[in-house]
Short mmCIF file of C-alpha atoms in Angstrom, two decimals:
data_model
loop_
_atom_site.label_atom_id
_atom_site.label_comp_id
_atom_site.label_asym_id
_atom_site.label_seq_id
_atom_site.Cartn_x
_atom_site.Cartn_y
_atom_site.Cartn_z
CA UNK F 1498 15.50 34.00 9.69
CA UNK F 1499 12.37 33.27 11.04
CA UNK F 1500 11.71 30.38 13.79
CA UNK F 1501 9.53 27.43 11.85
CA UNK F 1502 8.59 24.84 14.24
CA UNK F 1503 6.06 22.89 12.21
CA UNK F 1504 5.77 21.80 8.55
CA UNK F 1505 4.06 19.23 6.23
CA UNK F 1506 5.66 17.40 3.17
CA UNK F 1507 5.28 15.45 0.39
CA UNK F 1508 8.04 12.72 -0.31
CA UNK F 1509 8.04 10.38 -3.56
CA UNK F 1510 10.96 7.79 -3.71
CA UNK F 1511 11.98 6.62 -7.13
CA UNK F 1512 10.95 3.55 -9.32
CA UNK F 1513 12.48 1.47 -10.11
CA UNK F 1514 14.39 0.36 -12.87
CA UNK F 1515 12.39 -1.99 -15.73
CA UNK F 1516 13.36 -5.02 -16.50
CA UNK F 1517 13.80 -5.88 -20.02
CA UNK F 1518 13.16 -9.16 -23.12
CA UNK F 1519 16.13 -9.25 -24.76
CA UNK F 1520 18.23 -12.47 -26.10
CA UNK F 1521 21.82 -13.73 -26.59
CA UNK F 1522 22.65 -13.02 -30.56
CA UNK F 1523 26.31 -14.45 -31.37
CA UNK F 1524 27.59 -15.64 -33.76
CA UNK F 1525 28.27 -19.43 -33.61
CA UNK F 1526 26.46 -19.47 -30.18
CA UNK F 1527 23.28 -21.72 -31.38
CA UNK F 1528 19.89 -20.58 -28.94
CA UNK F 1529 21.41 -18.47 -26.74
CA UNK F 1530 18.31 -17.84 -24.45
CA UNK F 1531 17.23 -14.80 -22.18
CA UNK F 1532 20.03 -12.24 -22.06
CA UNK F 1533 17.75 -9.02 -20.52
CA UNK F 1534 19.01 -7.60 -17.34
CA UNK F 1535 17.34 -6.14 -14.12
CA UNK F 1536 16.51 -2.58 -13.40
CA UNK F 1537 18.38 -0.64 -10.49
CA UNK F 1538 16.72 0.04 -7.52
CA UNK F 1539 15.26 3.79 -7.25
CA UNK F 1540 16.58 6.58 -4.81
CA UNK F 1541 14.69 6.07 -1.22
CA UNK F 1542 14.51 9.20 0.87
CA UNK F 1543 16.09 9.79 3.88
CA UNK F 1544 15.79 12.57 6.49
CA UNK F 1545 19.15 13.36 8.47
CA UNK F 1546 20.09 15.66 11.53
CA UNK F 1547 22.18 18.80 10.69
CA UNK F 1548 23.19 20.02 13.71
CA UNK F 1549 23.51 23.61 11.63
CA UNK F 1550 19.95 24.43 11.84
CA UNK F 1551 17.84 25.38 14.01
CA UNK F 1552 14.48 25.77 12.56
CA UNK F 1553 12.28 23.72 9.60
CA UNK F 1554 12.54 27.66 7.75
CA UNK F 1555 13.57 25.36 4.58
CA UNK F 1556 10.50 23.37 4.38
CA UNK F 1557 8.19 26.56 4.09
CA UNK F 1558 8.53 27.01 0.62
CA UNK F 1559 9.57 23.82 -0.76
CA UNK F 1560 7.12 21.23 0.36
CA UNK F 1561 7.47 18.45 -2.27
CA UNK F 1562 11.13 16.26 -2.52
CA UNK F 1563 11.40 13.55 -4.71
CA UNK F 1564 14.01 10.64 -5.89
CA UNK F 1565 15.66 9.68 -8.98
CA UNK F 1566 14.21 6.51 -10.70
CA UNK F 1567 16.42 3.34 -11.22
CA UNK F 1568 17.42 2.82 -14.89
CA UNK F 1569 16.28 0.36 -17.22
CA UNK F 1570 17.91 -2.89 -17.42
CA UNK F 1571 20.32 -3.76 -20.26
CA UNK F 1572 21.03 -6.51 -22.72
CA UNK F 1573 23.82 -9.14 -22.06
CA UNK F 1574 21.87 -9.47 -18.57
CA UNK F 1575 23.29 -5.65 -17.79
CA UNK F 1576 21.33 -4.60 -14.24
CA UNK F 1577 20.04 -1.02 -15.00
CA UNK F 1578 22.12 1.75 -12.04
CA UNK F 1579 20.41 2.34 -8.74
CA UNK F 1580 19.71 6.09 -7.69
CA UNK F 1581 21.28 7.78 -5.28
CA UNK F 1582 19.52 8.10 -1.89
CA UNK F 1583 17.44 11.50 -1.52
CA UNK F 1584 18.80 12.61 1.75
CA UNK F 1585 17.31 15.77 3.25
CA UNK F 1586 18.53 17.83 6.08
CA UNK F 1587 16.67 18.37 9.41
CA UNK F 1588 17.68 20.24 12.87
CA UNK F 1589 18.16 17.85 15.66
CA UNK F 1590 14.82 17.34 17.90
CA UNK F 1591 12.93 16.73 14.92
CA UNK F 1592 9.98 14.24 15.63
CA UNK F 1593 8.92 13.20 11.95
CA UNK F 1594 5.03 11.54 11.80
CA UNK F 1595 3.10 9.94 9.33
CA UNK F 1596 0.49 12.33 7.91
CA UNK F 1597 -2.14 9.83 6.82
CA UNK F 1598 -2.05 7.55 9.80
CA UNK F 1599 -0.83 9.59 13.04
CA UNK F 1600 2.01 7.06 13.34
CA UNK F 1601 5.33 8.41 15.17
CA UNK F 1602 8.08 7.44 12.78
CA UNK F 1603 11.02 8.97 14.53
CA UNK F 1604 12.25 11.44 16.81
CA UNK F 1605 15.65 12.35 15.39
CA UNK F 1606 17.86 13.87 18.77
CA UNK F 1607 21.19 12.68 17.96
CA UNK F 1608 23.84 14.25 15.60
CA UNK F 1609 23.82 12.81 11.82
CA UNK F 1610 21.22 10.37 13.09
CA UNK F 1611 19.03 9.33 10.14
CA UNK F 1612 15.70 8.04 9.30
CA UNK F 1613 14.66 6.33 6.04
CA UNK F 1614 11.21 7.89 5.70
CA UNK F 1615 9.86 6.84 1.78
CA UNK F 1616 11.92 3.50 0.50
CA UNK F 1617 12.62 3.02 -3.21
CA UNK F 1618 11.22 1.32 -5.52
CA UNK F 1619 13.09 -2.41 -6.75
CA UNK F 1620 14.48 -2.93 -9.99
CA UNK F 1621 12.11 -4.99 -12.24
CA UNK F 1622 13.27 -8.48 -13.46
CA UNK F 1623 14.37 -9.13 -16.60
CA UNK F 1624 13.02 -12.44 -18.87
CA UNK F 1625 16.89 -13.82 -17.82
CA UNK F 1626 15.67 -14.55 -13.94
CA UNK F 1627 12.32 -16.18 -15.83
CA UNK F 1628 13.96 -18.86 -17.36
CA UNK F 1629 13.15 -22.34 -16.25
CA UNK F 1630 13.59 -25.58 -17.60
CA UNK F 1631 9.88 -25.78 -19.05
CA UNK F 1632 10.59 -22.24 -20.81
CA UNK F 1633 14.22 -21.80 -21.45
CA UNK F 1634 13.12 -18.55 -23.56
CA UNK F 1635 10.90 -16.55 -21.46
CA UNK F 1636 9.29 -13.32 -22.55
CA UNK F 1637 8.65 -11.88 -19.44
CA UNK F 1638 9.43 -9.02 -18.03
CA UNK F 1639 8.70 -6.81 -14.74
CA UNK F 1640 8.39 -3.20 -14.82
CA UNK F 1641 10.00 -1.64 -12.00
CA UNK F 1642 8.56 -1.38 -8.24
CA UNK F 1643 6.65 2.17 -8.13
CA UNK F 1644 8.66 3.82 -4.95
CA UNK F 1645 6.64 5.31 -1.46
CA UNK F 1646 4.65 8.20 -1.44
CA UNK F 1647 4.03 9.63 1.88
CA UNK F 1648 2.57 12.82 3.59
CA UNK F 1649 4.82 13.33 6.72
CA UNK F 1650 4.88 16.12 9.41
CA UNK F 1651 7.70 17.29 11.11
CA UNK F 1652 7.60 19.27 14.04
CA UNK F 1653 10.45 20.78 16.19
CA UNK F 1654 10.77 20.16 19.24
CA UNK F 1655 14.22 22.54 21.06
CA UNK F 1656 16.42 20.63 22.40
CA UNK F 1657 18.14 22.10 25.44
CA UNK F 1658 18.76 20.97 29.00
CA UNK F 1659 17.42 23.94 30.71
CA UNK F 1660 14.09 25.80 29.79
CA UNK F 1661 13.22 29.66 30.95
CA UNK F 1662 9.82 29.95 31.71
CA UNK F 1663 7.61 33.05 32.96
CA UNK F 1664 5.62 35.71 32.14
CA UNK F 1665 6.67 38.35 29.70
CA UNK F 1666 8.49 40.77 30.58
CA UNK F 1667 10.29 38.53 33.52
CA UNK F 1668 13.68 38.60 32.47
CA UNK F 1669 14.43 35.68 30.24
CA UNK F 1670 16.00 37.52 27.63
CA UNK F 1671 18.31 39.25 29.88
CA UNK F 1672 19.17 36.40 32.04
CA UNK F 1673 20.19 34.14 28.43
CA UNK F 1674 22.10 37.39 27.21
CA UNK F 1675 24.01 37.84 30.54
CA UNK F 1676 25.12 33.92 30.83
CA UNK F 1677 25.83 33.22 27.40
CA UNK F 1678 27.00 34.73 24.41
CA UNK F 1679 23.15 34.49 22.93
CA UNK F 1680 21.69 37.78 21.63
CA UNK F 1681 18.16 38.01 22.00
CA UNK F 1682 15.75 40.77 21.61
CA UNK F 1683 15.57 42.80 24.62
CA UNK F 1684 12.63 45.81 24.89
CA UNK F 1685 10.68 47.10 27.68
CA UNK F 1686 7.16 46.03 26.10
CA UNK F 1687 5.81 42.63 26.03
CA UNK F 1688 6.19 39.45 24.34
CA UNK F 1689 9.23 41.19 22.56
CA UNK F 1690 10.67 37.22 22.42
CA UNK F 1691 8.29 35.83 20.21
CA UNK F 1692 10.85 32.71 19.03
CA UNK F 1693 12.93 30.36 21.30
CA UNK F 1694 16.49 31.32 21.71
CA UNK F 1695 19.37 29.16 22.95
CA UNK F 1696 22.43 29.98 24.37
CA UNK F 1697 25.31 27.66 25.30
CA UNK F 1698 26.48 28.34 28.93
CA UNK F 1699 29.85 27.53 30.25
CA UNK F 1700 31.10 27.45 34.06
CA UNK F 1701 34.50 27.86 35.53
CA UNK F 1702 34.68 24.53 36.32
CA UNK F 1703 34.23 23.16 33.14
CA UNK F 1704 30.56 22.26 33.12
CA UNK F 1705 28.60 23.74 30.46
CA UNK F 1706 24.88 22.93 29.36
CA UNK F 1707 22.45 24.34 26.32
CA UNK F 1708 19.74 26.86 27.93
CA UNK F 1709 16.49 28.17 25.83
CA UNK F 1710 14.52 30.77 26.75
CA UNK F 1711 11.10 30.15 25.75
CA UNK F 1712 8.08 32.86 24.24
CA UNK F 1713 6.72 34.15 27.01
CA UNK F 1714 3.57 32.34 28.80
CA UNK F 1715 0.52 33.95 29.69
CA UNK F 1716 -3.12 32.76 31.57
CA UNK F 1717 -4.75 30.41 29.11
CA UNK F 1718 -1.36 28.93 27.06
CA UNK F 1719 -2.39 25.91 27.54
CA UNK F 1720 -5.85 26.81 25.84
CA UNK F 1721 -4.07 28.86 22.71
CA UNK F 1722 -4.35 31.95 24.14
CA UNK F 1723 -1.20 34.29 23.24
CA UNK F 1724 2.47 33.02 21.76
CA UNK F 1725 2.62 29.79 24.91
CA UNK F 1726 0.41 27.34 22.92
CA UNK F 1727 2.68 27.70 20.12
CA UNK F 1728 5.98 26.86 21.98
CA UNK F 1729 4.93 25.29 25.09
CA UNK F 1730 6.00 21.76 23.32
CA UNK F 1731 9.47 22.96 23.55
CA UNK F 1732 9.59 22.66 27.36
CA UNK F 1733 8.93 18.61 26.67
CA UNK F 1734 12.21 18.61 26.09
CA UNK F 1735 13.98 20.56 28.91
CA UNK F 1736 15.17 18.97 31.71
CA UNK F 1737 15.42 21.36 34.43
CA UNK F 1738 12.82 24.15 34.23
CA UNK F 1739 14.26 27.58 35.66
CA UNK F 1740 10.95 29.34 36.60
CA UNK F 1741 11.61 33.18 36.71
CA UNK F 1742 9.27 35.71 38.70
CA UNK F 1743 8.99 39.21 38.68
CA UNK F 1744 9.63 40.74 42.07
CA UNK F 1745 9.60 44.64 40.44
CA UNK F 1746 6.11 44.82 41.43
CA UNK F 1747 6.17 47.82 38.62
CA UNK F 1748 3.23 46.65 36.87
CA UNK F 1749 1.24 45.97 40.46
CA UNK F 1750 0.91 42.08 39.86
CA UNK F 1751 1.22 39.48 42.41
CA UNK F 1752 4.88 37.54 41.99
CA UNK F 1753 2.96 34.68 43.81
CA UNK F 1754 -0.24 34.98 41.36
CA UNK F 1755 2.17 35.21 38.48
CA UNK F 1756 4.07 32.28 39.96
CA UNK F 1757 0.83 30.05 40.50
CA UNK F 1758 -0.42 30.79 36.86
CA UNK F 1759 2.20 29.61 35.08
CA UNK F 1760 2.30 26.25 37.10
CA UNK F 1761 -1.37 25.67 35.97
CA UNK F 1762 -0.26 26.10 32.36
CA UNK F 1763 2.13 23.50 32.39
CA UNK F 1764 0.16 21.58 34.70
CA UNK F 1765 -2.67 21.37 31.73
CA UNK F 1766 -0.60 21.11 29.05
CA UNK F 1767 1.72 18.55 30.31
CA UNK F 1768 1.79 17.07 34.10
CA UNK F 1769 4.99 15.27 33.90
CA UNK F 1770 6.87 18.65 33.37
CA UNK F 1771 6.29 19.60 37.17
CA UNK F 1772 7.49 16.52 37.93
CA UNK F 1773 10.92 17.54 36.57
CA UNK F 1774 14.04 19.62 38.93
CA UNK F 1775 12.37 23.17 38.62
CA UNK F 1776 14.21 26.36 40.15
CA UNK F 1777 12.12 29.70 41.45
CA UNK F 1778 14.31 32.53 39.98
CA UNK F 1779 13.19 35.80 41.57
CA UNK F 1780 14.24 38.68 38.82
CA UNK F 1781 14.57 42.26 39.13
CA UNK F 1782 16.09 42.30 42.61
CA UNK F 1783 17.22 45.34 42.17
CA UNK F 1784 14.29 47.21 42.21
CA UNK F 1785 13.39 49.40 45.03
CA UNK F 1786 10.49 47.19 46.09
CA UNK F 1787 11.70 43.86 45.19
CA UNK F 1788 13.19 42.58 48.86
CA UNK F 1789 9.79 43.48 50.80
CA UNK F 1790 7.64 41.59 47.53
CA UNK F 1791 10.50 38.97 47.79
CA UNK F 1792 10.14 38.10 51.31
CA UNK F 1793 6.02 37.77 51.11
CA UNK F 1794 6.59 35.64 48.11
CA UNK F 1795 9.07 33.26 49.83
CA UNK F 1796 6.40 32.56 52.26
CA UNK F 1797 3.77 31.98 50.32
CA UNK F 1798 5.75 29.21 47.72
CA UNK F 1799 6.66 27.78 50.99
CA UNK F 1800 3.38 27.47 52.30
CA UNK F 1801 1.58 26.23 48.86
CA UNK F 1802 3.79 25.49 46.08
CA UNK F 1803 1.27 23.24 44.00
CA UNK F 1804 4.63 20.35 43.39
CA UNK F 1805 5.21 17.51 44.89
CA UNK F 1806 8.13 19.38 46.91
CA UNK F 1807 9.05 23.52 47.39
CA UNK F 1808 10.97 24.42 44.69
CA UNK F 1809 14.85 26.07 45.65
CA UNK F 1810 14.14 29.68 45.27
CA UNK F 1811 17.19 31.86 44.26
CA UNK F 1812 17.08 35.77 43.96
CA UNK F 1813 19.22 37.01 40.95
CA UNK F 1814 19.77 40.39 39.67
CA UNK F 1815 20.50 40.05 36.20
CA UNK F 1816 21.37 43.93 35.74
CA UNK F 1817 23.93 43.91 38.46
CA UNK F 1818 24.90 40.07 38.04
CA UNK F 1819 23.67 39.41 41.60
CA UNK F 1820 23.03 35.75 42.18
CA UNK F 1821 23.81 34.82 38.62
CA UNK F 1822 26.56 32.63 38.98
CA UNK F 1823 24.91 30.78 42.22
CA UNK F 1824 22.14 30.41 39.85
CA UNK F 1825 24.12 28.73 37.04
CA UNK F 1826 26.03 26.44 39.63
CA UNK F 1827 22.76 25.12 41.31
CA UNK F 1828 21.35 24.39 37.73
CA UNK F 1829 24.85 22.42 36.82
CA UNK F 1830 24.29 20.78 40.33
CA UNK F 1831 20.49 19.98 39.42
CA UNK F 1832 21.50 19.19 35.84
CA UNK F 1833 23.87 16.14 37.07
CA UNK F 1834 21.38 14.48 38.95
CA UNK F 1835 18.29 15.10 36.30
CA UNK F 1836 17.08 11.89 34.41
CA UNK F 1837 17.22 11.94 30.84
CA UNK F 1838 14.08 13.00 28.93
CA UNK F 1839 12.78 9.88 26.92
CA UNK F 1840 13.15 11.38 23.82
CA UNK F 1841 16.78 11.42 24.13
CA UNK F 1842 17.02 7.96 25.70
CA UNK F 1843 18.41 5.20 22.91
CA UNK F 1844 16.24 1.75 22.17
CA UNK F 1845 18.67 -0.84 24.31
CA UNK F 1846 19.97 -3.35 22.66
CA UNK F 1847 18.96 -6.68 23.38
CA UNK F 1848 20.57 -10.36 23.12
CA UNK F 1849 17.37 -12.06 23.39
CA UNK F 1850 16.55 -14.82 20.88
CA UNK F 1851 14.04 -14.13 18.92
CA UNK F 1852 11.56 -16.53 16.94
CA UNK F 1853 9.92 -15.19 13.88
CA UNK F 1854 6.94 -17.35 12.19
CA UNK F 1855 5.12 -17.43 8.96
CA UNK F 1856 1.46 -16.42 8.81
CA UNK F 1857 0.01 -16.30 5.05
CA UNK F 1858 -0.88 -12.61 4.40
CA UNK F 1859 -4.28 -12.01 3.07
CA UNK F 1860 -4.26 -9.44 -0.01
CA UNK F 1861 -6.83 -6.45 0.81
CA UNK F 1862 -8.93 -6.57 -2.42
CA UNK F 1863 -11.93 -4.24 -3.06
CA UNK F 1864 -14.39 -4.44 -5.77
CA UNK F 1865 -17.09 -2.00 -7.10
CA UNK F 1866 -19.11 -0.82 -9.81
CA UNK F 1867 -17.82 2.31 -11.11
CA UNK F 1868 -21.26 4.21 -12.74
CA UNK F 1869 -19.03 7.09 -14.32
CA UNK F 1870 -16.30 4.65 -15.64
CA UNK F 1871 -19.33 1.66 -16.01
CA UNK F 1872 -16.83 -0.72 -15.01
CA UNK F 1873 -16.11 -3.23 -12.32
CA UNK F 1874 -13.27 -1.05 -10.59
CA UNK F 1875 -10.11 -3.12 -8.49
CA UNK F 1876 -8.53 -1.41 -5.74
CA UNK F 1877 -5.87 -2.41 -3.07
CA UNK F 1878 -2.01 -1.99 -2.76
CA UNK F 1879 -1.33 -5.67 -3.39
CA UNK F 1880 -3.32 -5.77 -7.13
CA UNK F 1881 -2.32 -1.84 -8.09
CA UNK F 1882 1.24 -2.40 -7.35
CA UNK F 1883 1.15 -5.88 -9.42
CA UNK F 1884 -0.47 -4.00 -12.09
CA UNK F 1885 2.08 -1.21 -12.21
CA UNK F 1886 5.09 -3.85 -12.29
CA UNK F 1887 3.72 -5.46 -15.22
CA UNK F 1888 4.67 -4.54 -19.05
CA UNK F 1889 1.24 -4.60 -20.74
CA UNK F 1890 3.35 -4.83 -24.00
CA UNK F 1891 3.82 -8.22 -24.16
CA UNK F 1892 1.01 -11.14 -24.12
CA UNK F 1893 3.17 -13.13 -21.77
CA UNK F 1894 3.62 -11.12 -19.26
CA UNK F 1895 -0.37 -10.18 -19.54
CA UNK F 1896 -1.50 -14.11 -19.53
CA UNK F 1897 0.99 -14.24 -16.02
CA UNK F 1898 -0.57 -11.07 -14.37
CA UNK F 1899 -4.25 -13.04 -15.40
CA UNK F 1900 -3.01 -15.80 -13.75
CA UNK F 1901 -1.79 -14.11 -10.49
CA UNK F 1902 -5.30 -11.96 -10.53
CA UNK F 1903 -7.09 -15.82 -10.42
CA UNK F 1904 -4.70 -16.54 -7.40
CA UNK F 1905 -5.13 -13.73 -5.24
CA UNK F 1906 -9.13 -14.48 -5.72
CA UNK F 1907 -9.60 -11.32 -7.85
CA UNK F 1908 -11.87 -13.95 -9.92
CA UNK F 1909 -13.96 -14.82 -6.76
CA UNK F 1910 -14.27 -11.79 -5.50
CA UNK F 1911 -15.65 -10.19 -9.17
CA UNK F 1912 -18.56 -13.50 -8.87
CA UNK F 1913 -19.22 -12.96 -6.23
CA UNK F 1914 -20.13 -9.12 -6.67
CA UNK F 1915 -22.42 -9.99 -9.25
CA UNK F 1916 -20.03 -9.48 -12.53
CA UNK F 1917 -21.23 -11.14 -15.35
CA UNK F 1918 -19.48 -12.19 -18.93
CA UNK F 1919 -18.55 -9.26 -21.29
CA UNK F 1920 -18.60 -7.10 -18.33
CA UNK F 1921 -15.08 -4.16 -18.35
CA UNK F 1922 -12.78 -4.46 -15.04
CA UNK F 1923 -10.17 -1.87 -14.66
CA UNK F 1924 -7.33 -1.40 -11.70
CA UNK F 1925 -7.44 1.11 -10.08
CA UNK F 1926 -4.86 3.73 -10.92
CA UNK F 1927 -4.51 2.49 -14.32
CA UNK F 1928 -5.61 2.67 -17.67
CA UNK F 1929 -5.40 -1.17 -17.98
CA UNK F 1930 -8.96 -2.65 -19.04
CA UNK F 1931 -9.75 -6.05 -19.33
CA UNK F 1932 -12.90 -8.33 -19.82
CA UNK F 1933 -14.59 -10.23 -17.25
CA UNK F 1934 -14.99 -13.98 -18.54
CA UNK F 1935 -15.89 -16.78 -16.38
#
């Protein structure tokens, strides 16, 4: 399956239900008054971890999820049935963002966590909730509440507590494959990982811990040059970086130069990554070279390591298993005493009081002259969604939505553009025309 770490999606919660007009008809019961019930509330969706995947694959070729409506209400002040939730599956480290606006609105990390990303629509009311003592027999009506569209991308972000980082070709592959029972792609060419894998490792003593060994990194990552751009988000999320070097010296490059490169990757991409528990892993020691390149490289990340201390350096031959379980122990060891990441961290709860007041809401109310249409045209969520919850059908409920226009200053605001008697206003998003009158 291939690795999908990035995807954009188009969510549509159900309407709701309609209210209905309907009245009591018994025998011997004299004026029975309203007896039309409420719609049910329509299916909201609702994005949950699945700990079973591992990559946003499903979201390639279906891009568009959407939730059953609410059904109608019923007579004998019956309340129409609510649809079931939408609820789609994501893999955990999933940081799900508004589309539209750039807002963050989650990070899903924990197992089943959910997130309620497009909420339902309400049930309209039926004329039984209108009745009043002025108008015991009400024929009004709501339609039901249109449910949330949204745009959202989702972007995957591995979770694992310790990151491989390094040039291709350094031994990533081999080190996951030798400490755990992951089976990555292993070839003498480069960039032959070209996906994140993740292995679980276990130690004798009982410790274990989730390692990933990222694409390979080359100069310029940070920039979009090669695979690194792609997958250098996932080492936001590690939280001890094992940084492996080649000391083969087969290809005559520098293990110091090497070293220093990928440092200024990370550096650019992301400061706060050096500032996390990183480990020099010297691969290939058993080439014949190796312990003479080894040696000069020591001194060198000694001398000028670019962090804010010299990095432990550990020389591992992953071929012969040299160093390999040292290696593993010192990450446990570093693992213990690493802070967690803030995307893993939970809000705290908190006992403080807190004191909620009213402020009056202002609707946001456009109007302009349509030349195509030639008509004054309405626009703004308050007015369209008060136009799509009303049932044109009946003059009551058309003489109450004329009366809510006048109080939201739909009126004033028409004046005041310069609309004049006779003159054709429509909503916006509607097929609903009416005519301007002072």
């Amino acid at each position: 399956m291939a690795f999908v770490d990035q995807a954009q999606v188009e969510l549509k919660a159900g309407k709701g239900g309609d209210g209905i007009v309907s009245f009591r008809h018994e025998k011997f019961v004299a004026m029975g008054g309203p007896f039309g019930g409420d719609g049910g509330h329509g299916g909201s969706i609702i994005l949950k971890v699945d700990e079973g995947l591992r990559t946003l694959m499903d979201f390639r070729y279906n891009r568009h999820f959407k939730a059953q409506s609410g059904g109608n209400g019923g007579t004998k002040g019956m309340t129409g049935a609510s649809a079931d939730d939408r609820v789609i599956k994501v893999p955990q480290g999933t940081i799900v963002t508004d589309a539209d606006t750039g807002e963050v609105l989650g990070d899903l990390v924990r197992p089943d966590q959910t997130l309620l990303v497009a909420r339902g629509g309400r049930g309209g009311r039926g004329n039984i909730r209108f009745a009043t003592p002025a108008n015991p027999a009400p024929e009004l009506s709501e339609n039901g509440e249109p449910g949330q569209t949204r745009q959202i991308k989702l972007e995957l972000r591995v979770l694992a507590d310790v990151g491989l980082v390094g040039f291709p070709s350094a031994g990533k592959s081999t080190l996951l494959s030798v400490v755990s029972n992951a089976k990555p792609k292993i070839a003498a060419y480069h960039f032959t990982t070209i996906d994140p894998n993740i292995g679980m490792v276990r130690l004798g003593d009982n410790r274990d811990f989730v390692m990933a060994d990222l694409p390979g990194l080359i100069e310029g990552a940070s920039q979009g040059v090669g695979l690194g751009f792609q997958f250098l988000r996932h080492v936001e999320r590690t939280r001890v970086i094992l940084h492996l070097v080649d000391m083969s010296g087969i290809e005559g490059q520098d293990p110091y130069v090497q070293y220093k490169k990928i440092l200024t990757e990370l550096k650019e991409y992301d400061p706060t990554i050096l500032e996390r528990p990183q480990i020099v892993v010297a691969t290939k020691m058993d080439m014949p070279d190796s312990e003479e390149l080894f040696a000069k490289f020591q001194e060198q990340v000694q001398a000028d390591s670019g962090l804010a201390k010299t990095p432990e350096i550990v020389s591992i031959s992953a071929v012969t298993h040299d160093g390999v379980d040292a290696l593993l122990r010192k990450t446990a060891d570093l693992l213990d005493q690493a802070p967690v990441p803030t995307a893993y961290q939970q809000e705290e709860e908190t006992t403080e009081e807190k004191i909620y007041q009213y402020k009056k809401q202002t609707p946001v109310i456009s109007v302009d002259w349509d030349d195509e249409l030639s008509c004054w045209l309405i626009s703004g969520p308050e007015v369209e969604k008060l136009a799509a919850m009303t049932n044109m059908q009946r003059e009551a409920t058309i003489m109450r939505f004329a009366r809510q226009l006048r109080h939201m200053g739909v009126d004033d605001k028409l004046r005041e553009a310069g609309a004049e008697d006779g003159d054709d206003v429509r909503i916006n998003n509607t097929n609903f025309v009416f005519e301007y009158s002072e």
